[in-house]
Short mmCIF file of C-alpha atoms and ligand atoms in Angstrom, two decimals:
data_model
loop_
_atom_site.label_atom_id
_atom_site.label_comp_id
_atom_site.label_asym_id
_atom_site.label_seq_id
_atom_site.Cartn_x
_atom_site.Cartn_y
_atom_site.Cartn_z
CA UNK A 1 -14.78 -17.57 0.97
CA UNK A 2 -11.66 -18.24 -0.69
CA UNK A 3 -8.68 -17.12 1.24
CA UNK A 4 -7.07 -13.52 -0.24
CA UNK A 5 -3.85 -13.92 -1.93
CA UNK A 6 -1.14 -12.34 -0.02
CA UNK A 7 0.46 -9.02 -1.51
CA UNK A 8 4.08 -7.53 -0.32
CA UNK A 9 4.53 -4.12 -1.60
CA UNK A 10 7.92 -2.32 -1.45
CA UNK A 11 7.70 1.71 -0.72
CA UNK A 12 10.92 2.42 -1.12
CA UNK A 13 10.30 6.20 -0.49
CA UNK A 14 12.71 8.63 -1.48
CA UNK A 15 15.42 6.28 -1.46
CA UNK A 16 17.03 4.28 -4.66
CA UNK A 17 17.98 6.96 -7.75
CA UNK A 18 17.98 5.00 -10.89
CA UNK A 19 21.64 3.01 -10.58
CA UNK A 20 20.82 2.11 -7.07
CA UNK A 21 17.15 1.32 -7.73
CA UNK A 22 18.68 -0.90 -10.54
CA UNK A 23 21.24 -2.91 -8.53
CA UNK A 24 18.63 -3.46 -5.80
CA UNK A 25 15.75 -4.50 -7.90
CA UNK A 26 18.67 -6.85 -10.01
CA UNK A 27 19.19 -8.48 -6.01
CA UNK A 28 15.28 -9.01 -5.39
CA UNK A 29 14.53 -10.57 -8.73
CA UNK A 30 17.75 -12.81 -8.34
CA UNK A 31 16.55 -13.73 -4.58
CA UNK A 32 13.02 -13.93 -5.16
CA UNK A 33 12.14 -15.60 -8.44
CA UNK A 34 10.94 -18.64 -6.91
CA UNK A 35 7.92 -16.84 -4.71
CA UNK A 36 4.59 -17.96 -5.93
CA UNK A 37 1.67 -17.68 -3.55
CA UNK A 38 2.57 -13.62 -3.24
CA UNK A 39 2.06 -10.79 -5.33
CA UNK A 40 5.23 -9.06 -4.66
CA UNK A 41 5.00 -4.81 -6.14
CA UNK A 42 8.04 -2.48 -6.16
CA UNK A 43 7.37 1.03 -6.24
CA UNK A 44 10.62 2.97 -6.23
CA UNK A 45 10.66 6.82 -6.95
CA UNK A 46 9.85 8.01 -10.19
CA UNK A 47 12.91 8.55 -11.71
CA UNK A 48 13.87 4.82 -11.05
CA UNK A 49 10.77 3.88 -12.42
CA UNK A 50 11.56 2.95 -15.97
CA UNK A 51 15.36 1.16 -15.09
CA UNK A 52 13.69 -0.69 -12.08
CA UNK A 53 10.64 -1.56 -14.79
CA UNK A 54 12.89 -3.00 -17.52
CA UNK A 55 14.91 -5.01 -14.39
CA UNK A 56 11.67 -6.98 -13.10
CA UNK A 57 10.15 -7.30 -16.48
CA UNK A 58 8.96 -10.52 -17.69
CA UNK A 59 9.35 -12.01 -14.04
CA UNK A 60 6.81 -11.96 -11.37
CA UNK A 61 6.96 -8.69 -9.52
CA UNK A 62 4.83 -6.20 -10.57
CA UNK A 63 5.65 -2.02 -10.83
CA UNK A 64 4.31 0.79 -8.55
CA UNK A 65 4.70 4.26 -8.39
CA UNK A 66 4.04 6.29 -4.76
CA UNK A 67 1.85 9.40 -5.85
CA UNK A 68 0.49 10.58 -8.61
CA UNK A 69 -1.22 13.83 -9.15
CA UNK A 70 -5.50 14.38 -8.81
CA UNK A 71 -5.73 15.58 -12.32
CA UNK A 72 -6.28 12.27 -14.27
CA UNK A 73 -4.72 13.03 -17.90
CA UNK A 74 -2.32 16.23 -18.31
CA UNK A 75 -2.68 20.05 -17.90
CA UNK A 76 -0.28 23.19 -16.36
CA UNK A 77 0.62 21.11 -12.96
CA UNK A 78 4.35 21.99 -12.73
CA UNK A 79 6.30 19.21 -11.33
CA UNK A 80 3.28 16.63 -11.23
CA UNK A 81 2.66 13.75 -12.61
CA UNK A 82 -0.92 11.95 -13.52
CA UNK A 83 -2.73 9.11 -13.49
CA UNK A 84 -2.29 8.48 -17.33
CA UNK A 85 1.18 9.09 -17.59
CA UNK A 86 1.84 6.33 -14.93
CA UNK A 87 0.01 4.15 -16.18
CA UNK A 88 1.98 3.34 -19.20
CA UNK A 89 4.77 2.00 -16.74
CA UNK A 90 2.78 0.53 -13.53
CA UNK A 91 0.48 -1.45 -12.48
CA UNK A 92 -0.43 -0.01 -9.31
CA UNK A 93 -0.14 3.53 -7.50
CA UNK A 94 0.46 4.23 -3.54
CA UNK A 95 -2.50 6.86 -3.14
CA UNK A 96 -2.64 8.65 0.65
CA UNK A 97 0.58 7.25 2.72
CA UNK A 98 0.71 9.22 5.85
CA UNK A 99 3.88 10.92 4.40
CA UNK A 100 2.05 12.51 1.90
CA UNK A 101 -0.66 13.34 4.11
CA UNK A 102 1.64 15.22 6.67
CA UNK A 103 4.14 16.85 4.53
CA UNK A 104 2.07 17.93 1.55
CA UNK A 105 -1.16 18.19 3.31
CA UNK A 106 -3.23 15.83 1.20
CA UNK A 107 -6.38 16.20 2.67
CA UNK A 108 -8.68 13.11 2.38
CA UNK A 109 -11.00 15.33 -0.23
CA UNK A 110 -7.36 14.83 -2.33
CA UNK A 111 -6.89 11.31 -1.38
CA UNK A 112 -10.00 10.87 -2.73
CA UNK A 113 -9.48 12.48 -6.19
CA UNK A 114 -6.55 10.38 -6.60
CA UNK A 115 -8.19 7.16 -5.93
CA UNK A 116 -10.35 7.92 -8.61
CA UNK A 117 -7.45 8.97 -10.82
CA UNK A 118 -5.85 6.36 -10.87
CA UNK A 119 -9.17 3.53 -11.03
CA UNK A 120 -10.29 6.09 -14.27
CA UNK A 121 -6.84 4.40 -15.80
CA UNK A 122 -6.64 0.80 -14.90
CA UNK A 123 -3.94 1.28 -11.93
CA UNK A 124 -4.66 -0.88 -8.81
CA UNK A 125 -4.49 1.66 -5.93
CA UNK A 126 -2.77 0.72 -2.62
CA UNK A 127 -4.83 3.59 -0.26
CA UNK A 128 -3.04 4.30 2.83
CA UNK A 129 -4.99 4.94 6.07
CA UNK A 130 -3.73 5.34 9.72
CA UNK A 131 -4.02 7.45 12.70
CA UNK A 132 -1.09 9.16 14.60
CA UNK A 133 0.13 8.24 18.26
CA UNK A 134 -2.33 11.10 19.75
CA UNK A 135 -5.51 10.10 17.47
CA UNK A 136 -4.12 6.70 18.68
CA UNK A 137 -4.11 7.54 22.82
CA UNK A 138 -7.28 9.41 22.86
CA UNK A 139 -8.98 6.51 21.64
CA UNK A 140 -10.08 8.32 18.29
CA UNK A 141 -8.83 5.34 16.16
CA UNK A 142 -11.78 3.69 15.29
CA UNK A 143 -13.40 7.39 13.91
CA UNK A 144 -10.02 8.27 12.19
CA UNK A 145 -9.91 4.77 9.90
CA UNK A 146 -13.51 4.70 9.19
CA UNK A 147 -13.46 8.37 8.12
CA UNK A 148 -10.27 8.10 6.20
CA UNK A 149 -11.67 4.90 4.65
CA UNK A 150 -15.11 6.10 3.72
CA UNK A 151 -13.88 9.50 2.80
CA UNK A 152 -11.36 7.40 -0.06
CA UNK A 153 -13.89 5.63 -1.55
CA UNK A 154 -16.56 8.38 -2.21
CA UNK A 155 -17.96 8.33 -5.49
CA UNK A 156 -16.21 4.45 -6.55
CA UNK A 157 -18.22 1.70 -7.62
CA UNK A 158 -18.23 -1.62 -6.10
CA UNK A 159 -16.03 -3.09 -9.60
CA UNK A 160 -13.72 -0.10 -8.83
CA UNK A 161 -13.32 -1.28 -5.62
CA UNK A 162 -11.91 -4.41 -6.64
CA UNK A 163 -9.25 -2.92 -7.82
CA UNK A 164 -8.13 -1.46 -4.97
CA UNK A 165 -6.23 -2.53 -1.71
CA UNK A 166 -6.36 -1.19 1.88
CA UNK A 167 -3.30 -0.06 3.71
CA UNK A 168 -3.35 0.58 7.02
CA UNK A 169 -0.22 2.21 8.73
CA UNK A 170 -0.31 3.66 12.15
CA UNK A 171 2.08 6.43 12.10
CA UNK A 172 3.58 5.75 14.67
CA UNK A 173 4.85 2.83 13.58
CA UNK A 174 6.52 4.35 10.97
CA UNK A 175 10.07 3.97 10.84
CA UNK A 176 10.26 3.79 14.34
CA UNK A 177 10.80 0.25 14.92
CA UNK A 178 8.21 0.28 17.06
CA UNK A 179 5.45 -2.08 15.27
CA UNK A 180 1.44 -2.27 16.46
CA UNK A 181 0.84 -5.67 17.92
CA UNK A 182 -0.69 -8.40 15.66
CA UNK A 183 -3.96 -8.65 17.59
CA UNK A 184 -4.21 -4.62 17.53
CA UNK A 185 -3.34 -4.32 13.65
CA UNK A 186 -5.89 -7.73 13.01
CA UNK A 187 -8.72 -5.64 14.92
CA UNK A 188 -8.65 -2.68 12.85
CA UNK A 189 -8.42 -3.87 9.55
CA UNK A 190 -11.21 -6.43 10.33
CA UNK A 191 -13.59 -3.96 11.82
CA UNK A 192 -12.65 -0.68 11.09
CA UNK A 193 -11.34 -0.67 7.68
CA UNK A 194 -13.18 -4.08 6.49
CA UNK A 195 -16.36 -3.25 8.53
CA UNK A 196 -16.60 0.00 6.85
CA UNK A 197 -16.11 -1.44 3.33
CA UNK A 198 -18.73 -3.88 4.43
CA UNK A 199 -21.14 -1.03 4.91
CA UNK A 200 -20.19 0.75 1.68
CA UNK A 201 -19.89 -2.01 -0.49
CA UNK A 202 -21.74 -5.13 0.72
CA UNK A 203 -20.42 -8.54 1.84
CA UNK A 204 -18.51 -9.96 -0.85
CA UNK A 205 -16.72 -6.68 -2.34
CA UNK A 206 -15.17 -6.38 1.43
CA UNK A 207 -14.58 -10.10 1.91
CA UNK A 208 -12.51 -9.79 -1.70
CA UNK A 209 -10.81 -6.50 -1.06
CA UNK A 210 -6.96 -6.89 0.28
CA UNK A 211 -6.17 -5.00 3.48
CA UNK A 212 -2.51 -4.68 4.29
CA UNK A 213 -0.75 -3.70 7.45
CA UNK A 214 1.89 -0.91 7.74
CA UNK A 215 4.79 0.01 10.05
CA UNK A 216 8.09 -1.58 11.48
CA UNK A 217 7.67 -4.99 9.37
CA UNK A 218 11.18 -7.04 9.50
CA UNK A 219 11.68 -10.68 9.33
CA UNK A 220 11.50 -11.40 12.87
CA UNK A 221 7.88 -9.74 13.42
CA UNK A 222 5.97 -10.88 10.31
CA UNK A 223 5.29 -14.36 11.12
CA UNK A 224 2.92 -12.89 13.82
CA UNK A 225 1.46 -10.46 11.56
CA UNK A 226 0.58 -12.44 8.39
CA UNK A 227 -1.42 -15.19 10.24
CA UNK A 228 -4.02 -12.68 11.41
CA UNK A 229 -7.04 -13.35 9.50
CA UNK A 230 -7.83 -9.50 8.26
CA UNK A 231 -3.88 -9.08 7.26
CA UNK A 232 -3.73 -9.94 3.94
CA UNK A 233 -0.14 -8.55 3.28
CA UNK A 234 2.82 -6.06 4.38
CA UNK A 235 3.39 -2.88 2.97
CA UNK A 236 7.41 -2.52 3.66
CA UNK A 237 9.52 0.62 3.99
CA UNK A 238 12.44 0.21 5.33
CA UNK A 239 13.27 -3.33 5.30
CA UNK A 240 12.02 -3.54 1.73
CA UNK A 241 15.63 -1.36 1.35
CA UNK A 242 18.02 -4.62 1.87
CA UNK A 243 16.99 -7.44 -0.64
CA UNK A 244 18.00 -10.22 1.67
CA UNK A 245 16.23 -8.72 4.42
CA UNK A 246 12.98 -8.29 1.86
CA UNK A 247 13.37 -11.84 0.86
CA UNK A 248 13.70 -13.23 4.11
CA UNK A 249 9.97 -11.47 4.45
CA UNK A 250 8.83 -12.93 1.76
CA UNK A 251 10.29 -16.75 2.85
CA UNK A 252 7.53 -16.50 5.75
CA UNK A 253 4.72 -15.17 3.81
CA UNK A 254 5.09 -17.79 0.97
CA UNK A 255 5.16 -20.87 3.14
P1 13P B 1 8.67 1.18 7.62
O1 13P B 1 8.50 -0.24 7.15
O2 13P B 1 10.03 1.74 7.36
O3 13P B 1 8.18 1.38 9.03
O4 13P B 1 7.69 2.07 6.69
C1 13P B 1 6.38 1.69 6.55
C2 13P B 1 5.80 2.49 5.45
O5 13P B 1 5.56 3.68 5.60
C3 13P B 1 5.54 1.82 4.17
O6 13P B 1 4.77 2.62 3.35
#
């Protein structure tokens, strides 16, 4: 088996309105040009989308957008935004980040419907799994992932699949600063999240599929993360704010 490429995606949340999103992304493309063995996405908020898409166009790094909307193509969804329409700009969707799951109670039914969404027009969807600190101390881990995993993929076929990339994201490594350990991370994206694609998909759909991990990445801890075998990339909130901080990320995964 072939080793995955590595993939570094920036969620840059709900930070960076178009003039700041521009300056930033200007900064990454000048700093990291020269990255080759990464797939590097930005997905900024949608109303940056289009200046942050004209800044990193023609160079390496590829466009993202954080949600989109169940509905695939267009209809009376006031303030949404689908599948279709984002797929004009970007190459890849965020479907599922915790965020969404807590604040806008996406329930994994919804999750679900987006996945599909956005597969049903070419996006590459990053899907976003992770349990929170309690799931996390009652030892209900293991359940949470697989169920959040299989629940995503309902109804996708194994060519879909391909097309899509894991994320997984403890929540309470959020923003806190307080990262999972390498070893812990490595576990469940090997066994929970790539055993259970394993089991959906067969063998060499799971071995193929990209798993990221989630939470409290900075340049000091990523070394440790992105030699475990099952980590096949960071998905980066806050650092992924700075562009020297981003790059210096980036330094470690590339070498
Ligand atoms: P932080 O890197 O700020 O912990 O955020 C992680 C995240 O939620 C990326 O989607």
């Amino acid at each position: 088996m072939t080793k995955r490429r590595s993939i570094v995606v920036a969620n840059w949340k709900m930070f960076m309105g178009p003039s700041d999103g521009e300056h930033l992304a200007h900064n990454i493309v000048d700093i990291c040009q020269s990255f080759s063995s990464v797939d590097v996405v930005i997905c900024p908020p949608l109303v940056s989308l289009t200046k942050v898409g004209s800044v990193i166009e023609g160079t390496r790094i590829k466009l993202g957008a954080q949600n989109i909307f169940w509905e695939p193509d267009e209809g009376p969804f006031t303030g949404e935004v689908s599948a279709q329409m984002i797929a004009g700009w970007c190459e890849y969707v965020i479907v599922g980040h915790s965020e969404r799951r807590q604040h806008f109670e996406e329930t994994d039914d919804i999750v679900n419907k987006k996945v599909k969404a956005g597969l049903q027009h070419g996006l590459k969807v990053i899907i976003c799994v992770g349990e929170s600190l309690v799931e996390n101390n009652a030892g209900d881990t293991k359940d949470i992932i697989e169920y959040q995993v299989r629940s995503a993929y309902q109804g996708v076929l194994p060519n879909d699949a391909l097309q899509t990339v894991v994320a997984y994201e403890p929540i309470w490594a959020i923003g806190t600063g307080l990262a999972s350990t390498p070893y812990a991370a490595n576990r469940v994206c090997a066994k929970y999240v790539r055993g259970t694609l394993d089991r959906i998909f067969g063998y060499e759909v799971s071995q193929a599929i990209r798993i990221q991990y989630g939470g409290s990445i900075n340049r000091n801890n990523i070394s440790e993360f992105i030699v475990q075998v099952d980590i096949d990339g960071v998905l980066i909130g806050g650092s992924s704010l700075s562009a020297d901080e981003f790059a210096a990320i980036l330094h470690v995964i590339d070498r």
